[in-house]
Coordinates of C-alpha atoms in Angstrom, one line a residue:
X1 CA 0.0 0.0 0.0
X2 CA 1.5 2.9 -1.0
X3 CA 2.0 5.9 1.7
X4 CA 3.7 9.4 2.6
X5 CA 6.7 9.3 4.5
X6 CA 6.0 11.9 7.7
X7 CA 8.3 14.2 10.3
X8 CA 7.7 12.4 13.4
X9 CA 6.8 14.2 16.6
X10 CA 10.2 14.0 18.5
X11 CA 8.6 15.1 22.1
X12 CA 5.9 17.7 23.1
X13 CA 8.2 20.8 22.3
X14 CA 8.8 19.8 18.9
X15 CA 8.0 22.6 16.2
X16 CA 10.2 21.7 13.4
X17 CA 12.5 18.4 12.4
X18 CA 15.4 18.2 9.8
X19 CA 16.2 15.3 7.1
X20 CA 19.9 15.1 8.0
X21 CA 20.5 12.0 5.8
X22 CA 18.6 9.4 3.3
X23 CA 20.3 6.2 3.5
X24 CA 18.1 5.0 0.8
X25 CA 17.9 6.7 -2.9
X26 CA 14.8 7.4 -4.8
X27 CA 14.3 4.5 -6.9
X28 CA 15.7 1.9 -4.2
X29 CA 13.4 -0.9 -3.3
X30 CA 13.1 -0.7 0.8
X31 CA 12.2 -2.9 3.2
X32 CA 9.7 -2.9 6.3
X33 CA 11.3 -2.0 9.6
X34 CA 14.5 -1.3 8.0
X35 CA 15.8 3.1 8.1
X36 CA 15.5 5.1 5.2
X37 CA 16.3 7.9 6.8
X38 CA 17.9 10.1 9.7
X39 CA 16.2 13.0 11.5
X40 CA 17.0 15.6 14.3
X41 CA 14.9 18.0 15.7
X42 CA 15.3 19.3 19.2
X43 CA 17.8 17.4 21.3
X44 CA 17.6 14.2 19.7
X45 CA 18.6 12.4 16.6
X46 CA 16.3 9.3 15.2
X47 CA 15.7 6.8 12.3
X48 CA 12.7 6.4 10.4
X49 CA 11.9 2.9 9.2
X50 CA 10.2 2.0 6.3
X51 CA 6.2 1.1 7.3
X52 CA 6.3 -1.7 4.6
X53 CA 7.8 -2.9 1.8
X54 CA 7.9 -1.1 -1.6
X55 CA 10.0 1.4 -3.9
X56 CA 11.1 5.1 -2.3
X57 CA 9.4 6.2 -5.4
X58 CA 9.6 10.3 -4.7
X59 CA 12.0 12.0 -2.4
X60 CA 10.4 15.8 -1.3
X61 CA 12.7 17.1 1.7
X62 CA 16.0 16.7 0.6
X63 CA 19.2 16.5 3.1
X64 CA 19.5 19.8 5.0
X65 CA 15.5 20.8 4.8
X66 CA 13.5 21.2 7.8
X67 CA 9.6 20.7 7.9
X68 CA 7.1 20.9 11.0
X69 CA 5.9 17.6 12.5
X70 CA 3.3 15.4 9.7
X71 CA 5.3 17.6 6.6
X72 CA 6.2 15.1 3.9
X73 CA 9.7 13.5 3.9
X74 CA 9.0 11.1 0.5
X75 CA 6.5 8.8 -1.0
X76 CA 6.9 4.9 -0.7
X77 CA 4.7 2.7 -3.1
X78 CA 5.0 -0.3 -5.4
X79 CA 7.2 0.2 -8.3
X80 CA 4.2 0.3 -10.9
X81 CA 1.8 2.0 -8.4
X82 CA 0.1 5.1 -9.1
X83 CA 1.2 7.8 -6.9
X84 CA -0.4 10.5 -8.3
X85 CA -3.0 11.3 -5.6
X86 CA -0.4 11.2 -2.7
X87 CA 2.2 13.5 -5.0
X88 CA -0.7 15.9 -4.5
X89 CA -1.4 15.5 -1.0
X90 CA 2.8 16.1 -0.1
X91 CA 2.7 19.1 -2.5
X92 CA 4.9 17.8 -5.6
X93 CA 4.1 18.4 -9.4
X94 CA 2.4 15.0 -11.0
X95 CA 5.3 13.1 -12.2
X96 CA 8.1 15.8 -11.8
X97 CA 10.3 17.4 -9.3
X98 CA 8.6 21.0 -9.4
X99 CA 6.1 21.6 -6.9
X100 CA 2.4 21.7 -7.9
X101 CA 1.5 24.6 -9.8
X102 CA 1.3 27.7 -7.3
X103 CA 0.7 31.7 -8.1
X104 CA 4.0 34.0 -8.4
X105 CA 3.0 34.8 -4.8
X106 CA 4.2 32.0 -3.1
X107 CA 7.6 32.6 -4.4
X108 CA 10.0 34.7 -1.8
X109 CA 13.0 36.1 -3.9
X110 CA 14.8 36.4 -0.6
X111 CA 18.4 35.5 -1.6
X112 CA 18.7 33.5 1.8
X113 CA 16.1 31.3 1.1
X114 CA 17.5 30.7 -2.9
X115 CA 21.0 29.1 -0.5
X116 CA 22.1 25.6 -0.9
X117 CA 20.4 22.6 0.9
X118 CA 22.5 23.0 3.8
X119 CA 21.6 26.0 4.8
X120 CA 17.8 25.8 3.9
X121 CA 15.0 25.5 6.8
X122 CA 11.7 26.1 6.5
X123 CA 10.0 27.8 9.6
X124 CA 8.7 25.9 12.4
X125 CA 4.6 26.4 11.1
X126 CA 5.2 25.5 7.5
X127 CA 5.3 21.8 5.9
X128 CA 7.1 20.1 3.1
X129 CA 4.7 22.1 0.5
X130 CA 5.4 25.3 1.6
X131 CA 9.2 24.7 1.3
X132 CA 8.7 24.1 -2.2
X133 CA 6.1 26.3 -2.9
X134 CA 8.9 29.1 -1.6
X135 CA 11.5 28.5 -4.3
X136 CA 11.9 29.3 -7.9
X137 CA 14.4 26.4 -9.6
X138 CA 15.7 26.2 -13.0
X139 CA 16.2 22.5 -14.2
X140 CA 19.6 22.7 -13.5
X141 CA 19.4 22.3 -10.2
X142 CA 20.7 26.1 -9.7
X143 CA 18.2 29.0 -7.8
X144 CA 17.4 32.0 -9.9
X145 CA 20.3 34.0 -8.3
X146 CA 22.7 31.1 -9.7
X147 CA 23.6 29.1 -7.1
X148 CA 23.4 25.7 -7.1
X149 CA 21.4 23.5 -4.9
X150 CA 22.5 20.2 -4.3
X151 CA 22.3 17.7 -1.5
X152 CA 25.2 16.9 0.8
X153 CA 26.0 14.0 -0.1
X154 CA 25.6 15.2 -4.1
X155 CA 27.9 17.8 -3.2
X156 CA 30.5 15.3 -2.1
X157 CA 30.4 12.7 -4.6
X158 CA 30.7 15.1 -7.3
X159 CA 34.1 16.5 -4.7
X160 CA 35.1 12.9 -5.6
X161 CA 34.4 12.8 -9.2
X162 CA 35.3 15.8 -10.1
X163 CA 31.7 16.6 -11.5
X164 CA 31.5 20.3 -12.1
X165 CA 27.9 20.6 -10.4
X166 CA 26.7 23.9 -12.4
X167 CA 26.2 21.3 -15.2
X168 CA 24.3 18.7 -13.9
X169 CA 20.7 19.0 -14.6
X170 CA 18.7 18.3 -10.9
X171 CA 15.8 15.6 -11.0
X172 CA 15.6 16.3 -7.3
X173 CA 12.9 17.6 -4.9
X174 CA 12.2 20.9 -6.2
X175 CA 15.0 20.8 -9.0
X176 CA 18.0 19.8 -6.8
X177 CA 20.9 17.6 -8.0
X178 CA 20.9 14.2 -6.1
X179 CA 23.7 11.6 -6.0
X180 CA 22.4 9.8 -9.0
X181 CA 22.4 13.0 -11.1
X182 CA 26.3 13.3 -9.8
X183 CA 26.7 9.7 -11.2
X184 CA 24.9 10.3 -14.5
X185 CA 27.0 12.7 -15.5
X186 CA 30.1 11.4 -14.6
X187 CA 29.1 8.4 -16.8
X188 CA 28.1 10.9 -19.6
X189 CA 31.7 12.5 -19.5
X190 CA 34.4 11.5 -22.7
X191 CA 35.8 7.8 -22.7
X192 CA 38.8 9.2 -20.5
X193 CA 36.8 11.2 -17.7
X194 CA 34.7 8.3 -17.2
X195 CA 37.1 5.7 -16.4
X196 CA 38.3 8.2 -13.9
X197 CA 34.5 8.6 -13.1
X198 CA 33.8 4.9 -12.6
X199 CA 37.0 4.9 -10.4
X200 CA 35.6 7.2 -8.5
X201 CA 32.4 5.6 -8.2
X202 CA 33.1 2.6 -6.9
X203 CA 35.7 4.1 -4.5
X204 CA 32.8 6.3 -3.3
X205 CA 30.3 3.4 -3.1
X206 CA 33.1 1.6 -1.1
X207 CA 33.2 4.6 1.4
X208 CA 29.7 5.4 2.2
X209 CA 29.0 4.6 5.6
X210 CA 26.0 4.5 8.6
X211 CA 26.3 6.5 11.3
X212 CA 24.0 8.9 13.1
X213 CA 24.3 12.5 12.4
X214 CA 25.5 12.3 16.4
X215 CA 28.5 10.2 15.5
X216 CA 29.6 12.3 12.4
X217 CA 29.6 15.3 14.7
X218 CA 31.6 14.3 17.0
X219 CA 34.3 12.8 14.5
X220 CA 34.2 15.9 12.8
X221 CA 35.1 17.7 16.3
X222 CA 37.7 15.1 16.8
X223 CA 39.3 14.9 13.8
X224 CA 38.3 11.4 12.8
X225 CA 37.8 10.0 9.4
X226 CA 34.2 8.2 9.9
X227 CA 35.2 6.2 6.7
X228 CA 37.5 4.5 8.4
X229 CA 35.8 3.7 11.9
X230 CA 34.2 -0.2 12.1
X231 CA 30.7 0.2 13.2
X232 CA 29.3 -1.9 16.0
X233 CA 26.1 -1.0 16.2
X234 CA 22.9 -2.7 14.6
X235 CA 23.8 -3.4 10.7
X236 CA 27.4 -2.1 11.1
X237 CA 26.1 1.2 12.0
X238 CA 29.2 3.5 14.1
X239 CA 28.0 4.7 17.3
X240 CA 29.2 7.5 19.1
X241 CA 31.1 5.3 21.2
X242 CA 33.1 3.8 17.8
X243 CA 34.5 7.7 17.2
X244 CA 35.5 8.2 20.9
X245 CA 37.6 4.8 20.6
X246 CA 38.5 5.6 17.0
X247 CA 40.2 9.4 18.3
X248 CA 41.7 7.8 21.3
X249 CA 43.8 5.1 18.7
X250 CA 44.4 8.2 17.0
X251 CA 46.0 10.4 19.5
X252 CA 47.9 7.2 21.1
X253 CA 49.2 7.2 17.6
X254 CA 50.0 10.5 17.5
X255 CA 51.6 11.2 20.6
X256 CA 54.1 8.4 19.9
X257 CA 55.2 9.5 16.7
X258 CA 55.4 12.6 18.4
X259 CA 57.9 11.3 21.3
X260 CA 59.5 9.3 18.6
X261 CA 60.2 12.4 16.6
X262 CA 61.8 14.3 19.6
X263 CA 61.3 18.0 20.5
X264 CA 62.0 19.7 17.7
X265 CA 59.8 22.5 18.0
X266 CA 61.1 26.2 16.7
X267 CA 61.2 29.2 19.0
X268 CA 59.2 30.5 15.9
X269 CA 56.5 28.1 16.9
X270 CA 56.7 28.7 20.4
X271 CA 56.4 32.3 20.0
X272 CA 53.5 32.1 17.6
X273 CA 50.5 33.8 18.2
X274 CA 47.2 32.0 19.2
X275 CA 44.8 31.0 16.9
X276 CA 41.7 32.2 17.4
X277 CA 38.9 29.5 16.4
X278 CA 35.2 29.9 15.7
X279 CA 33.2 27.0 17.1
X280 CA 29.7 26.9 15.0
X281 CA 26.6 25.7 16.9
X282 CA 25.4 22.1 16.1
X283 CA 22.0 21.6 15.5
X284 CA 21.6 20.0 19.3
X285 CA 22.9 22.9 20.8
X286 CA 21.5 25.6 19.1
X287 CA 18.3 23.5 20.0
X288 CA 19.1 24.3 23.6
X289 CA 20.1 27.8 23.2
X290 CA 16.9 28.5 21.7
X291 CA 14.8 26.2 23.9
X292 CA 16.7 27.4 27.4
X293 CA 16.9 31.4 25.8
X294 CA 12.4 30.8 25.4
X295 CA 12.4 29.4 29.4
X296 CA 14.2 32.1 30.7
X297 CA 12.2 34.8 28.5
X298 CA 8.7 32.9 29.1
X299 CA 9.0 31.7 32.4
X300 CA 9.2 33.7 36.0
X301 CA 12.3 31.5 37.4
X302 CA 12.2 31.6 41.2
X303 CA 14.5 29.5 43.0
X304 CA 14.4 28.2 46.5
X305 CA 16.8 26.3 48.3
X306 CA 16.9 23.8 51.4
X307 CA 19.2 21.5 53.3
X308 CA 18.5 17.9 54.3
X309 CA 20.6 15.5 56.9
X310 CA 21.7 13.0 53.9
X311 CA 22.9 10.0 56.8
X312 CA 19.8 7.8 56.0
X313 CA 19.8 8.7 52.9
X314 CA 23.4 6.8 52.6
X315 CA 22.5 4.0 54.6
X316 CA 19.3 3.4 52.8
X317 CA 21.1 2.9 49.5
X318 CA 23.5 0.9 50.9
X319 CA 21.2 -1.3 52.4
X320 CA 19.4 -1.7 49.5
X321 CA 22.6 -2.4 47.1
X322 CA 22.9 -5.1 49.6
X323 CA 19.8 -6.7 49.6
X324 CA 18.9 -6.8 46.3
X325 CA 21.2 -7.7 43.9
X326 CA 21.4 -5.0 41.9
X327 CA 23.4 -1.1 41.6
X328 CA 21.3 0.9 43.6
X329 CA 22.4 4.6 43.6
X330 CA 21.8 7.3 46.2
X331 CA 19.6 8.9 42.9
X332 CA 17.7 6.3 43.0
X333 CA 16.7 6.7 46.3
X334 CA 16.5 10.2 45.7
X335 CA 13.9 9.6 43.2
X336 CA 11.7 7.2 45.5
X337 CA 11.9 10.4 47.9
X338 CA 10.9 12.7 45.0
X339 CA 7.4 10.9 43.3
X340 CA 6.2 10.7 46.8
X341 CA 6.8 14.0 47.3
X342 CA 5.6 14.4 43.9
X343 CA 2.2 12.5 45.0
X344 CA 1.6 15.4 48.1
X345 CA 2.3 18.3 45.7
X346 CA 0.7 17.2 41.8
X347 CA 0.8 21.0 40.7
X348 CA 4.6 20.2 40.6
X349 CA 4.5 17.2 38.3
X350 CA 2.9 19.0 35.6
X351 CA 3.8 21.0 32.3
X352 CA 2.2 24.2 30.8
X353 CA 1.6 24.7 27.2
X354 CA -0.9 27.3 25.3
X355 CA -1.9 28.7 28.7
X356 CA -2.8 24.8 30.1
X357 CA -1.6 24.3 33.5
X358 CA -2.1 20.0 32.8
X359 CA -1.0 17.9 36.0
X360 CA 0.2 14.4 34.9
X361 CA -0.8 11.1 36.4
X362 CA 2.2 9.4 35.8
X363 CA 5.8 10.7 37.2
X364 CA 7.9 10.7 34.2
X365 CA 11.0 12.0 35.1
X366 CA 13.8 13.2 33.5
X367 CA 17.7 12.6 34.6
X368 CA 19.7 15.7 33.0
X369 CA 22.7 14.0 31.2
X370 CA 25.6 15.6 30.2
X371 CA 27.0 14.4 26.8
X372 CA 29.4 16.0 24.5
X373 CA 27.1 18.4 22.4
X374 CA 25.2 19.3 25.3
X375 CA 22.6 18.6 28.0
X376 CA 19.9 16.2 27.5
X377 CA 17.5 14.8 29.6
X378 CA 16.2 11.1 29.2
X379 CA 13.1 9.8 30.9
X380 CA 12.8 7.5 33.8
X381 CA 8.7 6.9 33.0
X382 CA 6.0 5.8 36.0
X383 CA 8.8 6.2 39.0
X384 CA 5.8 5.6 41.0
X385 CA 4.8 1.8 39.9
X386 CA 8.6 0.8 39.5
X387 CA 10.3 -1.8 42.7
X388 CA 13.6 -0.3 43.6
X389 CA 15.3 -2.9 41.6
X390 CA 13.6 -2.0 38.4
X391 CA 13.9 1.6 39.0
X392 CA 18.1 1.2 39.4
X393 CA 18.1 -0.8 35.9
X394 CA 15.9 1.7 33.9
X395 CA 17.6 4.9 35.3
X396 CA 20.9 3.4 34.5
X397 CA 19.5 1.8 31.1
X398 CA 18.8 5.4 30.5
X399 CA 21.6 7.6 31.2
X400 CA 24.0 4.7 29.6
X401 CA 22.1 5.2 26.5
X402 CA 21.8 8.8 26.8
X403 CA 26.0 9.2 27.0
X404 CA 26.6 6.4 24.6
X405 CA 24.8 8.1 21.6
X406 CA 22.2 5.2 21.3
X407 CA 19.3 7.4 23.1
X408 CA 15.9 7.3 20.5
X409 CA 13.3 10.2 20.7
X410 CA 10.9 8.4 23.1
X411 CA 13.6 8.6 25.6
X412 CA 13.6 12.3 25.4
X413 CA 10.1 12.8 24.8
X414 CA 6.6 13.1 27.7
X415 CA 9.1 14.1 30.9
X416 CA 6.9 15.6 33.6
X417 CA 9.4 17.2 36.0
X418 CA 13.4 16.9 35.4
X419 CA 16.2 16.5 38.1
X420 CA 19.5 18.2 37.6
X421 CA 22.3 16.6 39.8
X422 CA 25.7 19.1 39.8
X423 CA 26.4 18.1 43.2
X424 CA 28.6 15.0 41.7
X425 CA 31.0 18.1 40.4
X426 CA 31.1 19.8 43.8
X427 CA 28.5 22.5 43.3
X428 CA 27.1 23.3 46.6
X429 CA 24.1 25.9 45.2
X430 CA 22.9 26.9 41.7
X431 CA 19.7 27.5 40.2
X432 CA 18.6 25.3 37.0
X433 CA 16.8 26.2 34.0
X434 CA 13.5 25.2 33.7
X435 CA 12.9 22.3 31.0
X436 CA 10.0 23.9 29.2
X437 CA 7.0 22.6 29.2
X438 CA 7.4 21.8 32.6
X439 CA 7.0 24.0 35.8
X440 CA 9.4 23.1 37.8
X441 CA 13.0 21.2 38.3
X442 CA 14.8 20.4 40.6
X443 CA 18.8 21.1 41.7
X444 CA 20.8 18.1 43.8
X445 CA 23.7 19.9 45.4
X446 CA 27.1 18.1 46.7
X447 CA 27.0 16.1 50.0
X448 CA 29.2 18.0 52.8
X449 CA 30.0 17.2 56.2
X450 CA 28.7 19.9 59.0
X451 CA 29.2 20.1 62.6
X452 CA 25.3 20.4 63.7
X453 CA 24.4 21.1 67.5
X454 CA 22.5 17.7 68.9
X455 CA 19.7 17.6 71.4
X456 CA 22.3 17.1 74.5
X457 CA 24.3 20.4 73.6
X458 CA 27.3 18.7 71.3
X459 CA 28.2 19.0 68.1
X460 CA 27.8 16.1 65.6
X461 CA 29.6 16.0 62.3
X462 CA 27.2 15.1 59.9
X463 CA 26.7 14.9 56.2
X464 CA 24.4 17.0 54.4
X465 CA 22.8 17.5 51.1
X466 CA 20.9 20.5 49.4
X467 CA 18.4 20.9 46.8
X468 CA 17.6 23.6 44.8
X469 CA 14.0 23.8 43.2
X470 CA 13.6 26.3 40.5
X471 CA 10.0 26.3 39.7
X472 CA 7.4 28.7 37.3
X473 CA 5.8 31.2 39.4
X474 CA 3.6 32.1 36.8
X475 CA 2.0 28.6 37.6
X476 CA 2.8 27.9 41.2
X477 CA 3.5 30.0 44.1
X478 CA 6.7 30.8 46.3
X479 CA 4.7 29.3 49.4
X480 CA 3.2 26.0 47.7
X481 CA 7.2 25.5 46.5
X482 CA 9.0 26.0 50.2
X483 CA 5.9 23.1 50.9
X484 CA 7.1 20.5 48.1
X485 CA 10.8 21.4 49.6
X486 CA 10.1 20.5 53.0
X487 CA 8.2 17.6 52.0
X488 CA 11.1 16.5 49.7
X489 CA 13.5 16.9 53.0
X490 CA 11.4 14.4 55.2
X491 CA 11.2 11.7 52.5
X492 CA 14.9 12.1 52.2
X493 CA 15.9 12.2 55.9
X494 CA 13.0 9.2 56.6
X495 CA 13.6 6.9 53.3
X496 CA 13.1 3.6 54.7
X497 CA 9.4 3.4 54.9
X498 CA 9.5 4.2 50.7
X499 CA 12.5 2.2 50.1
X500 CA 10.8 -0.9 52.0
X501 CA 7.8 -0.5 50.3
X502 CA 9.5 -0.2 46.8
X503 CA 11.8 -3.3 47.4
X504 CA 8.8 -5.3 47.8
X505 CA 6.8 -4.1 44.5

């Protein structure tokens, strides 16, 4: 049955998604459960797998593009299927790559807009129609202005074939040269240029590789060839964790030729100036400069802080590492602590979204990870139904996922309150950003020992821990916070009644 390929809805904040990479070509037959393609949008990358078998008959975002969530990605159908009706529906011209017909309005002559893929986005509203609709292409492949649109990986094969692309005619979405237009006119080229163009080929074929738009990031920042990295993920695919151990064999290698070579640095060199460097945003974190710049525009941050005798807290996670067979953290306890206190105060476990205050049932919480491109926050869903046990194993399943590069978009996406824990690095007070849509987060500070006064006149030397709850005063009040606080404190300074109850679940 033939369909359109959709932007998924990557979480609740989602307004836009871009097609970083097809790893399928228009024409390819594809398979049912098996990627096509490679989104991001927000703070996650993903896959999208093919619904059922067929032919990736049409191609209408091309690498680089942007649409909002449902816009139209491509068109799947059987290779003698009529696909006229759903060309329609995505916004392509019946049996070509020019949009459907559209008045001179819909054209923007904004020079930006006529840039290559790469630097193409459509705005958060619009869908795969309006992208089209708001471009003018010559056959070509090349923008009225006379620059050429091509996709990435178009623009790199014809790098390796030395395919001059201002004379390769697109068959692309919306006139743009694809990878197959790179190849056809390499073959077309004299007797000469294409046995140098076949060369090419094949060596190119040879090179392509699977990795997540993650994982080419980061060898990129690490100076990694990803053509050269095995994969061991699913299929072959190179993981994040492939690069990191593909840049550490490189820099062993590299610091010993270096030692072998000797010091023979110049006082030229060591006089040199410094370098300055620009540093481009990735996609992820402009995601979070945007997303964190709107929570601290949109929402009233108000911070409170409060300290909590942390002893049981210690011996309750020892005990239960103990007893039941499995890692059990001091977050973990924390989090028992937290849904209960979560439970008493339900205007905290909530989000806010077109002027909706909505107060979830479920306490999906979310554990802020620090990775390389940025902070992200994965989802430890229904704290409250999970044993102790189960809870350790998912929170850890989680972040280990979330650092390795293998996180997907549901474990990013439906968090109901988030828990930020700098106290591991020593900070002792700070006040965290609010992860729209929720209200409210919460700040675990370091564990320090204080001398604290005791009922018979001593002093005890005791540790401690603080917490830090920033929270939306828009929604909820300064008085209704200090409450949730000081609940939070007496769950964490009386655990073993939840701890008990959870080991038995």
């Amino acid at each position: 049955m033939a369909y359109v390929v959709k932007m998924p809805k990557l979480g609740l904040e989602m307004k836009s998604g871009e097609l970083s990479a097809w790893l399928v070509s228009e024409g390819d037959e594809v398979t049912e459960g098996e990627p096509i393609a490679e989104i991001e949008s927000e703070k996650t990358t993903a896959e999208i797998d093919a619904k059922e078998d067929g032919v990736l008959r049409r191609v209408v975002l091309a690498e680089g593009e942007s649409t909002a969530p449902g816009g139209a990605l491509a068109i799947v159908a059987g290779a003698d299927e009529d696909i006229s009706g759903l060309e329609a529906d995505a916004g392509v011209g019946e049996g070509g790559s020019e949009p459907a017909a559209t008045d001179d309005s819909a054209v923007d002559p904004s020079p930006t807009e006529a840039t290559e893929t790469t630097e193409t986005a459509a705005t958060g509203g619009g869908d795969a129609s309006s992208v089209a609709q708001s471009r003018s292409r010559g056959s070509d492949g090349a923008s009225e202005n006379g620059e050429v649109r091509a996709s990435p990986r178009a623009k790199r094969l014809a790098d390796d074939l030395g395919v001059d692309l201002t004379t390769v005619e697109g068959t692309g979405p919306q006139g743009a040269i694809t990878e197959s237009d790179v190849e056809t006119a390499a073959d077309s080229a004299t007797p000469a240029e294409a046995d140098d163009a076949g060369t090419a080929t094949a060596t190119a074929a040879e090179k392509r590789v699977f990795a997540p738009p993650s994982a080419r990031r980061l060898a990129r920042e690490l100076g990694v060839d990803i053509e050269a990295v095995e994969g061991t993920g699913q299929n072959g695919r190179i993981t994040e964790s492939d690069v990191r151990a593909a840049g550490g064999a490189s820099a062993a290698a590299t610091d010993s030729a270096a030692a072998a070579a000797g010091d023979d640095a110049t006082d030229a060199t060591a006089a040199s100036e410094p370098v300055e460097t620009e540093r481009p945003l990735s996609g992820m974190r402009r995601t979070i400069a945007d997303r964190l710049g709107e929570s601290y525009r949109e929402a009233v941050h108000v911070t409170v802080d409060r300290r909590a005798d942390a002893e049981e807290l210690l011996a309750a996670a020892n005990a239960a590492d103990d007893a039941l067979g499995v890692d059990v953290s001091i977050t973990d306890v924390l989090l028992l602590a937290l849904s209960a206190s979560l439970d008493e105060h339900p205007e905290f476990n909530a989000t806010f979204e077109d002027g909706v205050h909505r107060l979830h049932g479920e306490h999906n919480i979310c554990i802020a990870v620090d990775i390389d491109e940025g902070l992200i926050a994965p989802v430890v869903r229904n704290v409250a139904s999970l044993s102790l046990a189960d809870l350790a194993e998912t929170r850890a399943e989680v972040t280990q996922r979330a650092l390795s590069g293998d996180f997907t978009m549901d474990d990013l996406s439906g968090g109901t309150f988030t828990v930020s824990n700098l106290g591991v690095l020593g900070v002792e007070s700070f006040d965290p950003v609010i992860n729209p849509p929720q209200v409210a987060i919460l700040g675990v500070n370091t564990i320090r020992r204080e001398a604290v006064p005791t009922d018979g006149g001593d002093v005890a030397v005791r540790r401690v821990i603080s917490f830090s709850l920033s929270f939306d005063h828009r929604i909820v009040d300064g008085a209704d916070a200090a409450r949730m606080l000081g609940t939070l404190v007496e769950h964490v300074e009386n655990p073993w009644s939840l701890v008990i109850a959870a080991g038995g679940r």
